[in-house]
mmCIF file of C-alpha atoms in Angstrom:
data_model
loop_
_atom_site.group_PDB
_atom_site.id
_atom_site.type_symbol
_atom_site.label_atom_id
_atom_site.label_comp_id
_atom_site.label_asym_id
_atom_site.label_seq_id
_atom_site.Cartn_x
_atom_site.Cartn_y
_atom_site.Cartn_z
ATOM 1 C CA UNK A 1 0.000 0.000 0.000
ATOM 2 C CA UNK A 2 1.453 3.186 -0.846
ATOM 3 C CA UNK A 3 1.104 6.032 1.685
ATOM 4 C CA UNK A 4 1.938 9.642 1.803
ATOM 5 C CA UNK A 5 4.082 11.058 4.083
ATOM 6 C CA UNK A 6 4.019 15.137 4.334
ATOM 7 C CA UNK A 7 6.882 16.770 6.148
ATOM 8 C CA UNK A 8 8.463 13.277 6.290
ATOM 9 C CA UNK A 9 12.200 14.617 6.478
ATOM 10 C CA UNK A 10 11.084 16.128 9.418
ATOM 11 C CA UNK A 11 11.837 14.569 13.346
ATOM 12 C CA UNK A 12 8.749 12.667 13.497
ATOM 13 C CA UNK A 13 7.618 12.011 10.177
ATOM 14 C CA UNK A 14 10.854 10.269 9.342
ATOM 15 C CA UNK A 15 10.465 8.164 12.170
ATOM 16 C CA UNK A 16 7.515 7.378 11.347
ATOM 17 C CA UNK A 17 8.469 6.837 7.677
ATOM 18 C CA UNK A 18 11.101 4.235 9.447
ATOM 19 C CA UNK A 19 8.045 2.204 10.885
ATOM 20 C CA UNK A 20 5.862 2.375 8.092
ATOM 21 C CA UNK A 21 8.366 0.600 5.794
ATOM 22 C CA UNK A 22 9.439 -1.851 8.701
ATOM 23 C CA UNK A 23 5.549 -2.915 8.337
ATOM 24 C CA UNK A 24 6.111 -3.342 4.403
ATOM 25 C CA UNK A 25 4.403 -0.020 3.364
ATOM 26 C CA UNK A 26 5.277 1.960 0.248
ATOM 27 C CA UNK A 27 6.107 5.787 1.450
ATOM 28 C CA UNK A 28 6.461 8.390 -0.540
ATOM 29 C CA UNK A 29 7.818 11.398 1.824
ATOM 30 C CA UNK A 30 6.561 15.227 1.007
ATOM 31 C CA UNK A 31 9.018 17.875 2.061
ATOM 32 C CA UNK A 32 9.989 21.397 1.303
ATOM 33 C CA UNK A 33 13.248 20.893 3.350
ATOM 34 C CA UNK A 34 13.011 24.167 5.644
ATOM 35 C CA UNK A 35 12.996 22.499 8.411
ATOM 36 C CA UNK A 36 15.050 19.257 7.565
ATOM 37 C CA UNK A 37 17.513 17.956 4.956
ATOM 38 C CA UNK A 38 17.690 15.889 2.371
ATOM 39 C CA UNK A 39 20.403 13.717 4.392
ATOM 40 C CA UNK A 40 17.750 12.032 6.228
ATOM 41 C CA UNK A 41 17.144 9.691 3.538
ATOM 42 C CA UNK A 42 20.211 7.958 4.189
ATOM 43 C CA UNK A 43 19.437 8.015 7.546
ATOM 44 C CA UNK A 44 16.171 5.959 6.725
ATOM 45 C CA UNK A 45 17.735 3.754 4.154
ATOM 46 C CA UNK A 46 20.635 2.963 6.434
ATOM 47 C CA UNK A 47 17.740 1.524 8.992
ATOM 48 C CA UNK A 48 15.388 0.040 6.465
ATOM 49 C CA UNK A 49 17.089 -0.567 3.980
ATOM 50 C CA UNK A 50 15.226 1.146 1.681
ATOM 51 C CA UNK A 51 14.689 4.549 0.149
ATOM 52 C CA UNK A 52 11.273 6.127 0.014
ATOM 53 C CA UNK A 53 10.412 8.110 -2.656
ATOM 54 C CA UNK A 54 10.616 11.630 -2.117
ATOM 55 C CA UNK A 55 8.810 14.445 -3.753
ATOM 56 C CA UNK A 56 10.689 18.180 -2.979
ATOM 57 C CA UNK A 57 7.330 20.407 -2.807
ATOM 58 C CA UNK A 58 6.193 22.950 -1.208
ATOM 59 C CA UNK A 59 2.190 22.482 0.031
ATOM 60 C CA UNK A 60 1.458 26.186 -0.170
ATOM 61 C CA UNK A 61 1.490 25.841 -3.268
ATOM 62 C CA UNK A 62 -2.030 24.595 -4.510
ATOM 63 C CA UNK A 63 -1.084 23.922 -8.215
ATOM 64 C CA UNK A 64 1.961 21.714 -7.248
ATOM 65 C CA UNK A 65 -0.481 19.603 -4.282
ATOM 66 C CA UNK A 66 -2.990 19.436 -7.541
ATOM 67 C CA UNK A 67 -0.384 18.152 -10.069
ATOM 68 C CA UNK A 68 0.962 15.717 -6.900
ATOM 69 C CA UNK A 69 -2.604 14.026 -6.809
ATOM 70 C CA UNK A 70 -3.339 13.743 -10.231
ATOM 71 C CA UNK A 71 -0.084 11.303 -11.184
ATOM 72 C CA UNK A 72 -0.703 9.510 -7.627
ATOM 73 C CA UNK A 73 -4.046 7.868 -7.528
ATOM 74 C CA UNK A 74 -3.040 4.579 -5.809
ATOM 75 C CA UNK A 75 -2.443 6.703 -2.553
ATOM 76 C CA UNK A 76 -4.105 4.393 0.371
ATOM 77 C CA UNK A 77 -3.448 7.070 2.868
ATOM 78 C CA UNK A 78 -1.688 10.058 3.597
ATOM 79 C CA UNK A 79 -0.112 11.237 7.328
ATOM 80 C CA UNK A 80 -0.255 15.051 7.440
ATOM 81 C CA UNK A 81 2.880 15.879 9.535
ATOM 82 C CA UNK A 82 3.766 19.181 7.617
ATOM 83 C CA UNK A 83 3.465 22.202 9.831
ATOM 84 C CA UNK A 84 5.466 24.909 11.524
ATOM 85 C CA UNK A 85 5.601 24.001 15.066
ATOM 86 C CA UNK A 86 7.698 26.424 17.475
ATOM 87 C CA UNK A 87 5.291 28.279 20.261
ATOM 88 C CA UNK A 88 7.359 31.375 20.211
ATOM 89 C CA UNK A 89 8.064 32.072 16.955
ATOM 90 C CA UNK A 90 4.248 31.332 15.940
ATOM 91 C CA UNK A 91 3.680 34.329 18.539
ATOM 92 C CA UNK A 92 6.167 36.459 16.763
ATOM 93 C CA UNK A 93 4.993 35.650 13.222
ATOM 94 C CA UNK A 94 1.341 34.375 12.945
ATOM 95 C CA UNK A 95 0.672 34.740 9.619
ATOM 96 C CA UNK A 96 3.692 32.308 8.293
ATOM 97 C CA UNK A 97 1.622 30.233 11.102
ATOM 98 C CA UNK A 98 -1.919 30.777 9.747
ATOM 99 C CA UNK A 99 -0.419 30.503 5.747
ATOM 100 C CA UNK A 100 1.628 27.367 5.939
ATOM 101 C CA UNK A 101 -0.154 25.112 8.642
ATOM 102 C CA UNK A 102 -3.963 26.074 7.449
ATOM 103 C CA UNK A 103 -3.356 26.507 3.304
ATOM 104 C CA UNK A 104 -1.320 22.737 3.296
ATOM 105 C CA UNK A 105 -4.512 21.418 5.149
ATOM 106 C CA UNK A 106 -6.761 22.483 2.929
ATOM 107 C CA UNK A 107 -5.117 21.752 -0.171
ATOM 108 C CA UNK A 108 -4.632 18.474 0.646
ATOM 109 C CA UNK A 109 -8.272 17.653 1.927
ATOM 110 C CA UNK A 110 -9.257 19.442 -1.201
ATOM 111 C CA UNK A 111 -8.028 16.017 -3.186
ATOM 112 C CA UNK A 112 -8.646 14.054 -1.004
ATOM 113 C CA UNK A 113 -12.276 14.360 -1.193
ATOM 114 C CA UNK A 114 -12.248 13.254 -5.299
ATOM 115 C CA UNK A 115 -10.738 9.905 -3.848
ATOM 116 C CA UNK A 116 -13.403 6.869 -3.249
ATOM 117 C CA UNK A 117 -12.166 6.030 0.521
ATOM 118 C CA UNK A 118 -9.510 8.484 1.453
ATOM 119 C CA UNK A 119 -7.566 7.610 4.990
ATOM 120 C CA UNK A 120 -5.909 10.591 6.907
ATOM 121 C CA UNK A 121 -3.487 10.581 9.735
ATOM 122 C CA UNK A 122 -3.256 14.550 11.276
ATOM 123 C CA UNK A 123 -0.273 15.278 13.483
ATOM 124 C CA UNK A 124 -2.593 17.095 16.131
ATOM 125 C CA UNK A 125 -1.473 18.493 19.464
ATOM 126 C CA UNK A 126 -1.732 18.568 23.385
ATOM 127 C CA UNK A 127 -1.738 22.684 22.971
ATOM 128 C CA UNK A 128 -5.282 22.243 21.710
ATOM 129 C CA UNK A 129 -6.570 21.834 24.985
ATOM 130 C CA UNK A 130 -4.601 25.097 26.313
ATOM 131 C CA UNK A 131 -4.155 25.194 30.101
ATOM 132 C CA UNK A 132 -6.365 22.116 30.785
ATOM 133 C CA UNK A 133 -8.246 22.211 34.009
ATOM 134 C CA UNK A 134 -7.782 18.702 35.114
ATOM 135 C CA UNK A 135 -4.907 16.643 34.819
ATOM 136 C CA UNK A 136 -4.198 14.392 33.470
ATOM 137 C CA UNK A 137 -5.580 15.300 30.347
ATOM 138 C CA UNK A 138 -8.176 13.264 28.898
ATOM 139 C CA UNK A 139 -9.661 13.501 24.937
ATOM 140 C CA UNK A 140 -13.017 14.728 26.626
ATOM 141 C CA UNK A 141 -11.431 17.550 28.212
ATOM 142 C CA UNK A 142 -12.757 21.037 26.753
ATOM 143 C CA UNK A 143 -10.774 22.945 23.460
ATOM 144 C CA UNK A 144 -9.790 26.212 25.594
ATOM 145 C CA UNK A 145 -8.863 29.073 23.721
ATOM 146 C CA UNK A 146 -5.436 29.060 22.540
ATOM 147 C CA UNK A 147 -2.563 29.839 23.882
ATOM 148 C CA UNK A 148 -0.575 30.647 20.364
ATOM 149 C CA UNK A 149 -0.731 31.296 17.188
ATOM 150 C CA UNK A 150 0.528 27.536 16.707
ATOM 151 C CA UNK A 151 -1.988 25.764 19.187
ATOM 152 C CA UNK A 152 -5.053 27.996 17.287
ATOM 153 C CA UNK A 153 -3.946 26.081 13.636
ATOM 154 C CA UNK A 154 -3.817 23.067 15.211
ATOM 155 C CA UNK A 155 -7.254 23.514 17.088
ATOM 156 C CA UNK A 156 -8.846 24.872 13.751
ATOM 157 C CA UNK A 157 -7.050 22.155 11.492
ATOM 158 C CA UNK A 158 -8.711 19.629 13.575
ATOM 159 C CA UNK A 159 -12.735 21.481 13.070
ATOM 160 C CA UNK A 160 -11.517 21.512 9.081
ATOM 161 C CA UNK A 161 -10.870 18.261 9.248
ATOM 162 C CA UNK A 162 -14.231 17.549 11.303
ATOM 163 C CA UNK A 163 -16.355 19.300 9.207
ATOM 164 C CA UNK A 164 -14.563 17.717 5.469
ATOM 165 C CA UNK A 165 -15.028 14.057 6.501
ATOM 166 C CA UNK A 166 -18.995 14.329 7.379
ATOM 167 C CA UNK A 167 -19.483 15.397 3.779
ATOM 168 C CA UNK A 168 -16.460 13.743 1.912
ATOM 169 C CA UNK A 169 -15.127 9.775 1.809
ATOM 170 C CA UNK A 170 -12.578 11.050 4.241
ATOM 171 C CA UNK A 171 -11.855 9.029 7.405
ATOM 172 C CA UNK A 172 -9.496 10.871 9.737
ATOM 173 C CA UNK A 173 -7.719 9.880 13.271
ATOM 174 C CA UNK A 174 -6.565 13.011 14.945
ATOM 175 C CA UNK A 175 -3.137 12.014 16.847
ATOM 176 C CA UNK A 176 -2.752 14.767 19.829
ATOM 177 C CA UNK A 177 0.531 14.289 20.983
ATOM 178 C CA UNK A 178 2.359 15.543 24.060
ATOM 179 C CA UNK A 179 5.995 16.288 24.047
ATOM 180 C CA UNK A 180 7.832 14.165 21.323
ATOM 181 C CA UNK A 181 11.619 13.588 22.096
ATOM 182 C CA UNK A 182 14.656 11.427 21.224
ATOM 183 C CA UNK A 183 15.839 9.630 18.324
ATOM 184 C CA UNK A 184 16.594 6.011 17.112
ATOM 185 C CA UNK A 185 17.998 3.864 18.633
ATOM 186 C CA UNK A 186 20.855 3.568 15.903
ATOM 187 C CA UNK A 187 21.519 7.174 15.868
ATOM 188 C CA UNK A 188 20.840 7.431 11.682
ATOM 189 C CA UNK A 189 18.146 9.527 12.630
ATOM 190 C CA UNK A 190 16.962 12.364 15.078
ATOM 191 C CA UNK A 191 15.947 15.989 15.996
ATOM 192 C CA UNK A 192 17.855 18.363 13.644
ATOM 193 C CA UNK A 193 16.792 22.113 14.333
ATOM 194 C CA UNK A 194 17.639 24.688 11.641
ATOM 195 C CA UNK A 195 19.466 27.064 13.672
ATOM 196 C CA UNK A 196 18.572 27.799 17.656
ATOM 197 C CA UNK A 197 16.487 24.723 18.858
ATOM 198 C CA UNK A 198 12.710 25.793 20.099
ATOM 199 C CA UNK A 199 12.263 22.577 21.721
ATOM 200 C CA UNK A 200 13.821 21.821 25.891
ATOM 201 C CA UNK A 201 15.793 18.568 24.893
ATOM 202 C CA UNK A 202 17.959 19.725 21.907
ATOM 203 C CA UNK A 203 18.655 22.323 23.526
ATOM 204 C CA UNK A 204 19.851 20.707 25.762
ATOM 205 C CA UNK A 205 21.999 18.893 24.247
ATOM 206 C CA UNK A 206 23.239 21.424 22.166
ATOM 207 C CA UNK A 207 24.603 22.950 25.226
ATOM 208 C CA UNK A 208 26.161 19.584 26.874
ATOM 209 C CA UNK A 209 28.140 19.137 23.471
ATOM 210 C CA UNK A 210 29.251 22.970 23.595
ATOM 211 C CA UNK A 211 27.337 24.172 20.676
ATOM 212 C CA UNK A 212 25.298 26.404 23.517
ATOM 213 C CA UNK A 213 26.431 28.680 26.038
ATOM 214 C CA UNK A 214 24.157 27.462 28.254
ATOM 215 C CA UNK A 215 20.396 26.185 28.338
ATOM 216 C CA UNK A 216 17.760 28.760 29.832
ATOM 217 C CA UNK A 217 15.236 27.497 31.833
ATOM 218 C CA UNK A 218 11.403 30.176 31.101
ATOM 219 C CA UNK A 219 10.033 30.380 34.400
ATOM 220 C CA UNK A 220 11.041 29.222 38.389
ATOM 221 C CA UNK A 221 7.295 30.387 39.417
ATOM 222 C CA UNK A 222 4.717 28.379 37.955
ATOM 223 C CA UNK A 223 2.653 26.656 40.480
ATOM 224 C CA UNK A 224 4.380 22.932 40.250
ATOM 225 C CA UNK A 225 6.294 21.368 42.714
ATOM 226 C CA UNK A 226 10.040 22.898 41.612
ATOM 227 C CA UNK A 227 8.697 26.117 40.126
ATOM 228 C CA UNK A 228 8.968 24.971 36.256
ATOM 229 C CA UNK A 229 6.498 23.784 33.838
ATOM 230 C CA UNK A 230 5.447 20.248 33.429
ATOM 231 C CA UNK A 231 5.317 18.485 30.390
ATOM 232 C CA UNK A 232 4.691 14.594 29.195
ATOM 233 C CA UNK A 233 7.857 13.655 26.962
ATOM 234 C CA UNK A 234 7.309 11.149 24.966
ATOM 235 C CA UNK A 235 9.926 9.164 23.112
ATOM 236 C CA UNK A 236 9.434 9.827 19.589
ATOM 237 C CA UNK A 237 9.633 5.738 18.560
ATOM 238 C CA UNK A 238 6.778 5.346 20.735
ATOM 239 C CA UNK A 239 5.008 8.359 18.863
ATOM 240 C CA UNK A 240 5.832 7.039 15.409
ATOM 241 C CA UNK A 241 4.937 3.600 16.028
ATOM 242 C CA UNK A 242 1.204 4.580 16.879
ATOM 243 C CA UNK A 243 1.042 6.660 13.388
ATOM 244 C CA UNK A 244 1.173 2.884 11.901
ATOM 245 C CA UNK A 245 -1.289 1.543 14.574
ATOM 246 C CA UNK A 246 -3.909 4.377 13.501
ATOM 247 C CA UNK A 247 -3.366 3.994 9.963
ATOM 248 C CA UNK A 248 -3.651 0.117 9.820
ATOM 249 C CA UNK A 249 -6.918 1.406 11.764
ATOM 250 C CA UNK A 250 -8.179 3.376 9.091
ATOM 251 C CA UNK A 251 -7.071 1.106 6.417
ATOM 252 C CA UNK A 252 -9.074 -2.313 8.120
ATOM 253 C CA UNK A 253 -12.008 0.041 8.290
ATOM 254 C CA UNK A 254 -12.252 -0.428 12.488
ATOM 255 C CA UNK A 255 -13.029 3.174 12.795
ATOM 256 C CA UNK A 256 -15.967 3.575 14.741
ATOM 257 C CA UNK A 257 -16.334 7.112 13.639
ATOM 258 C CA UNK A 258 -15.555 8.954 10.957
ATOM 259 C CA UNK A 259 -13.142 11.275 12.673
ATOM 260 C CA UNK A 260 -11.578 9.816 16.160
ATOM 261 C CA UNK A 261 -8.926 11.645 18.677
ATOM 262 C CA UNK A 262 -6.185 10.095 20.546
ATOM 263 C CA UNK A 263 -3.911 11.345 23.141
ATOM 264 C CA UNK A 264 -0.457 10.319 22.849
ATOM 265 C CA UNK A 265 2.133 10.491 25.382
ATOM 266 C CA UNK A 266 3.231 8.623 28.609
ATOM 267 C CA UNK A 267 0.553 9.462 30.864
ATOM 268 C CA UNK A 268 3.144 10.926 33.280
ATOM 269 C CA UNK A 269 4.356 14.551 33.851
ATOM 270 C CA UNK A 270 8.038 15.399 34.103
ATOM 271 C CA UNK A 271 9.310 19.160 34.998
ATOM 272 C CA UNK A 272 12.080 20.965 33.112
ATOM 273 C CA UNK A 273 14.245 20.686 36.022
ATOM 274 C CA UNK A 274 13.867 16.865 36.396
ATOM 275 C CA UNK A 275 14.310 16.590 32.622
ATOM 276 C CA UNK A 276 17.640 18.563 32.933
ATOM 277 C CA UNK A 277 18.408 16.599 35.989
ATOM 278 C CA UNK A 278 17.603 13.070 34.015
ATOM 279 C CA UNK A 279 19.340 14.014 31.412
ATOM 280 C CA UNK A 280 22.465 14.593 33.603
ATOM 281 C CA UNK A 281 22.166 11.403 35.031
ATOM 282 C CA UNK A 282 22.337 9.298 31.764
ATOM 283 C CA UNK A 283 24.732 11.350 29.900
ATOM 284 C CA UNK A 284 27.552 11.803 32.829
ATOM 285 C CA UNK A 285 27.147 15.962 31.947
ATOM 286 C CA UNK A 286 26.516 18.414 34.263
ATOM 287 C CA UNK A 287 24.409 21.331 32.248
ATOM 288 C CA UNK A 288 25.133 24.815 32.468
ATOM 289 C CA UNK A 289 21.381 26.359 32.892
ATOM 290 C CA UNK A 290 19.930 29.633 33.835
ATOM 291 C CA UNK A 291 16.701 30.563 35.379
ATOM 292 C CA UNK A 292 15.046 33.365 33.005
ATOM 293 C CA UNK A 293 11.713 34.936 33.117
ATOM 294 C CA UNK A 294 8.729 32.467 31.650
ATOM 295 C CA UNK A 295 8.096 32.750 28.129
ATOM 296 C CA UNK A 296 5.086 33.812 26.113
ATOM 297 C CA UNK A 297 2.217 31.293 25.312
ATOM 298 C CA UNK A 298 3.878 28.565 27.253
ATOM 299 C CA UNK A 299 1.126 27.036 30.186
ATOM 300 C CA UNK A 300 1.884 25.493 33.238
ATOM 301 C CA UNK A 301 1.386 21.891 33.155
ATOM 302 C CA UNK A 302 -0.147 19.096 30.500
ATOM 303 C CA UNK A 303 0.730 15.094 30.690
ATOM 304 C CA UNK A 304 -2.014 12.935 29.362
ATOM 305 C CA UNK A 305 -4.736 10.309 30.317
ATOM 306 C CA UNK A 306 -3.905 8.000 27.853
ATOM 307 C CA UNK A 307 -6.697 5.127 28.347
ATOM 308 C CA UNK A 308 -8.310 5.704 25.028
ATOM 309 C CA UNK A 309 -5.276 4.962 23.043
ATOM 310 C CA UNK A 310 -4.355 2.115 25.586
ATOM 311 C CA UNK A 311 -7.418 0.250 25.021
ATOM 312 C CA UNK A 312 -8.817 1.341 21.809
ATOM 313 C CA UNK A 313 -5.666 1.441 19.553
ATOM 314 C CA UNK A 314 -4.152 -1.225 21.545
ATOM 315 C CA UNK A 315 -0.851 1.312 21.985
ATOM 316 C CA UNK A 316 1.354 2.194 25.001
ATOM 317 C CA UNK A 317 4.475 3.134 25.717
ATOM 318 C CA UNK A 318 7.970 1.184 25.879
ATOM 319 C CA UNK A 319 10.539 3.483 26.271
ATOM 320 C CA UNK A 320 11.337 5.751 29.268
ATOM 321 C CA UNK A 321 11.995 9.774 29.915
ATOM 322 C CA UNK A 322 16.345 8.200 30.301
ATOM 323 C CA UNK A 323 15.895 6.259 27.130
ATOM 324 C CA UNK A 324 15.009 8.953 24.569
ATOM 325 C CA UNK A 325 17.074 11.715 26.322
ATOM 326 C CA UNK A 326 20.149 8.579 25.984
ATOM 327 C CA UNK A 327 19.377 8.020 22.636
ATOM 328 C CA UNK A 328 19.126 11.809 21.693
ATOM 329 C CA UNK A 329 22.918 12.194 23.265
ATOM 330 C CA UNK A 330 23.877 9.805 21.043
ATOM 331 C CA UNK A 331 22.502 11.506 18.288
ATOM 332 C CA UNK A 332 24.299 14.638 19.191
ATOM 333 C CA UNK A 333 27.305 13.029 19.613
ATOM 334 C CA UNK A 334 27.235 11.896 15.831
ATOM 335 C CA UNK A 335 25.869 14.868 14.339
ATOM 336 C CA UNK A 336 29.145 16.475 15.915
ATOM 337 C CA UNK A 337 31.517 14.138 15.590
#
C-alpha cells in the first residue's frame, strides 16, 4: 500500500516513515526541506534498507499539491505531519503560522475528497486543549482558547478536518501528541533544528556538546512542585509507532467514527528541572542552565490520560523519559563528531 508522508524529512515524520516501511508499506515522503535535509534519507535507508520516494514540494502551493494528486491515484493514505511548530516564533509571526499550517490542510483535503475512501493521519497536538483544568488530560477535556498562534492552527485544522469528513469519503484519526523527544535507537536519525532549537531537549543537548552557552530554563514560578512547567515527553519511537497503529486502523475500516482523537504520550508529567536533571544522570554531563523569566504562550502543566489509546488502539508506551534523552545524546554526539 502506498502512503503519503508530508513533512516526512522532518523529526517525526521520518520516524515514522522508518516504521511504516518496517511494516512493508510503500512511502512516498513530502518535504519542502526548511525544516530538515535531504540527508535524512540515508538516515532511513541505512535503517530500512530502503529509500522512500521523495517528492521536494512545497504544500502552499495549490497547483503543485494538484499536479501531486493527479499522477498519484493509488495513494491508500496520507499522514499530514507538515506544519510549523515552534510556540514562540508562531507568537512572533502568525501569519507564516496561519499561511503554511492552514493553506497545506486544505489543499490536501481538497483532493482528497475526489478519492473513493480516502484515509488521513493529522499530526494534532496537546496545545489544543490550552491550560487544561484537570490533569491528566483526557480527549473529553474542553478545546480552551489558545494559547498561540501555533496551538489555534492546530485547534482549527482539527474542526476543518471535522467538518470535510462528514461530507467527503474522508476518514481521519486526529493524533494529539504531548511532548515528542529522542531519536533512534541507531543514531541514523533524530531531531535536527535549523538554527537555535525551540524545543527543551535539543537544547539541551546542544549545550552539553558545547554548541550552547548554556540552556535557559522560562520560568522558576509556575505553580508545580520545583517552580517549572510540566510536560509529558514522549519518546518519539513510541510516537511514530502509533502513526502505523492508527493507519492500519483506518485502512481495516475499524473506525468507529468517521473522525476519532487520541492522546499520545506517557501518561506521566516530568518538569524541566527533572528533565535537565535526568538528562544529567544518563549522559555523565553536568548542564550549564539559567533561570530566566517564563516565556510567552507557554502554560503550566499538561501530561495525558492516555486510556483511550491504551485500550482502543491497543498502543502504550515502551521506552522511558532516560531512554530517549540517551538516545538523543547519542545523536548529538554523531551529528558532531
Amino acid at each position: 500500500m502506498k502512503i503519503v508522508v508530508t513533512g516526512g524529512l522532518g523529526f517525526i515524520g521520518s520516524h515514522t516513515v522508518v516504521e511504516l516501511q518496517n511494516e512493508g508499506f510503500e512511502v512516498i515522503v513530502i518535504d519542502n526541506l526548511s525544516n530538515s535535509s535531504e540527508s535524512v534519507l540515508d538516515g532511513i535507508f541505512n535503517i530500512t534498507g530502503k529509500r522512500p520516494v521523495f517528492e521536494k514540494m512545497d504544500l502552499r502551493d495549490k497547483e503543485s499539491v494538484q499536479d501531486f494528486f493527479q499522477k498519484n491515484h493509488d495513494i491508500s493514505g496520507v499522514i499530514h505531519f507538515a506544519a510549523s511548530k515552534a510556540v514562540g516564533e508562531s507568537v512572533g509571526n502568525p501569519l507564516l503560522y496561519y499561511e503554511n499550517n492552514l493553506n497545506s490542510l486544505v489543499y490536501i483535503l481538497q483532493e482528497l475528497k475526489e478519492l473513493q475512501n480516502a484515509n488521513f493521519i493529522f499530526s494534532s497536538s496537546c496545545t489544543v486543549y490550552g491550560q487544561a483544568e484537570i490533569m491528566p488530560i483526557t480527549e473529553n477535556a474542553s478545546v480552551q482558547a489558545a494559547m498561540s498562534p501555533y496551538g489555534n492552527t492546530k485547534q482549527i485544522g482539527e474542526e476543518i478536518i471535522i467538518d470535510t469528513a462528514k461530507v467527503t469519503s474522508i476518514n481521519s484519526i486526529l493524533l494529539r501528541y504531548f511532548n515528542p523527544i529522542g531519536a533512534h535507537p541507531s543514531a541514523e536519525i533524530g531531531e535536527l533544528p535549523l538554527g537555535v532549537p525551540q524545543n527543551l531537549v535539543p537544547f539541551i543537548t546542544q549545550t552539553a556538546i558545547g554548541l550552547r552557552e548554556k540552556l535557559s530554563v522560562f520560568g522558576s514560578d509556575y505553580l508545580t512542585p520545583d517552580g517549572t512547567a510540566i510536560r509529558d515527553y514522549i519518546h518519539v519511537v513510541d510516537l511514530a509507532k502509533a502513526h502505523v497503529i492508527a493507519l492500519q486502523r483506518l485502512l481495516n475500516k475499524q473506525n468507529i467514527d468517521k473522525v476519532e482523537t487520541f492522546n499520545l504520550g506517557t501518561g506521566t508529567g516530568s518538569s524541566v528541572l527533572e528533565v535537565i536533571q535526568a538528562f544529567e544522570k544518563v549522559s555523565g554531563q553536568k548542564l550549564n542552565y539559567q533561570i530566566v523569566g517564563r516565556r510567552e504562550g507557554d502554560i503550566t502543566s499538561a501530561y495525558a490520560n492516555t486510556d483511550k489509546a491504551n485500550s482502543v488502539l491497543g498502543w502504550k508506551t515502551q521506552l522511558s523519559l532516560e531512554d530517549a534523552l540517551a538516545s538523543a545524546w547519542k545523536w548529538e554526539q554523531k551529528i558532531r563528531s
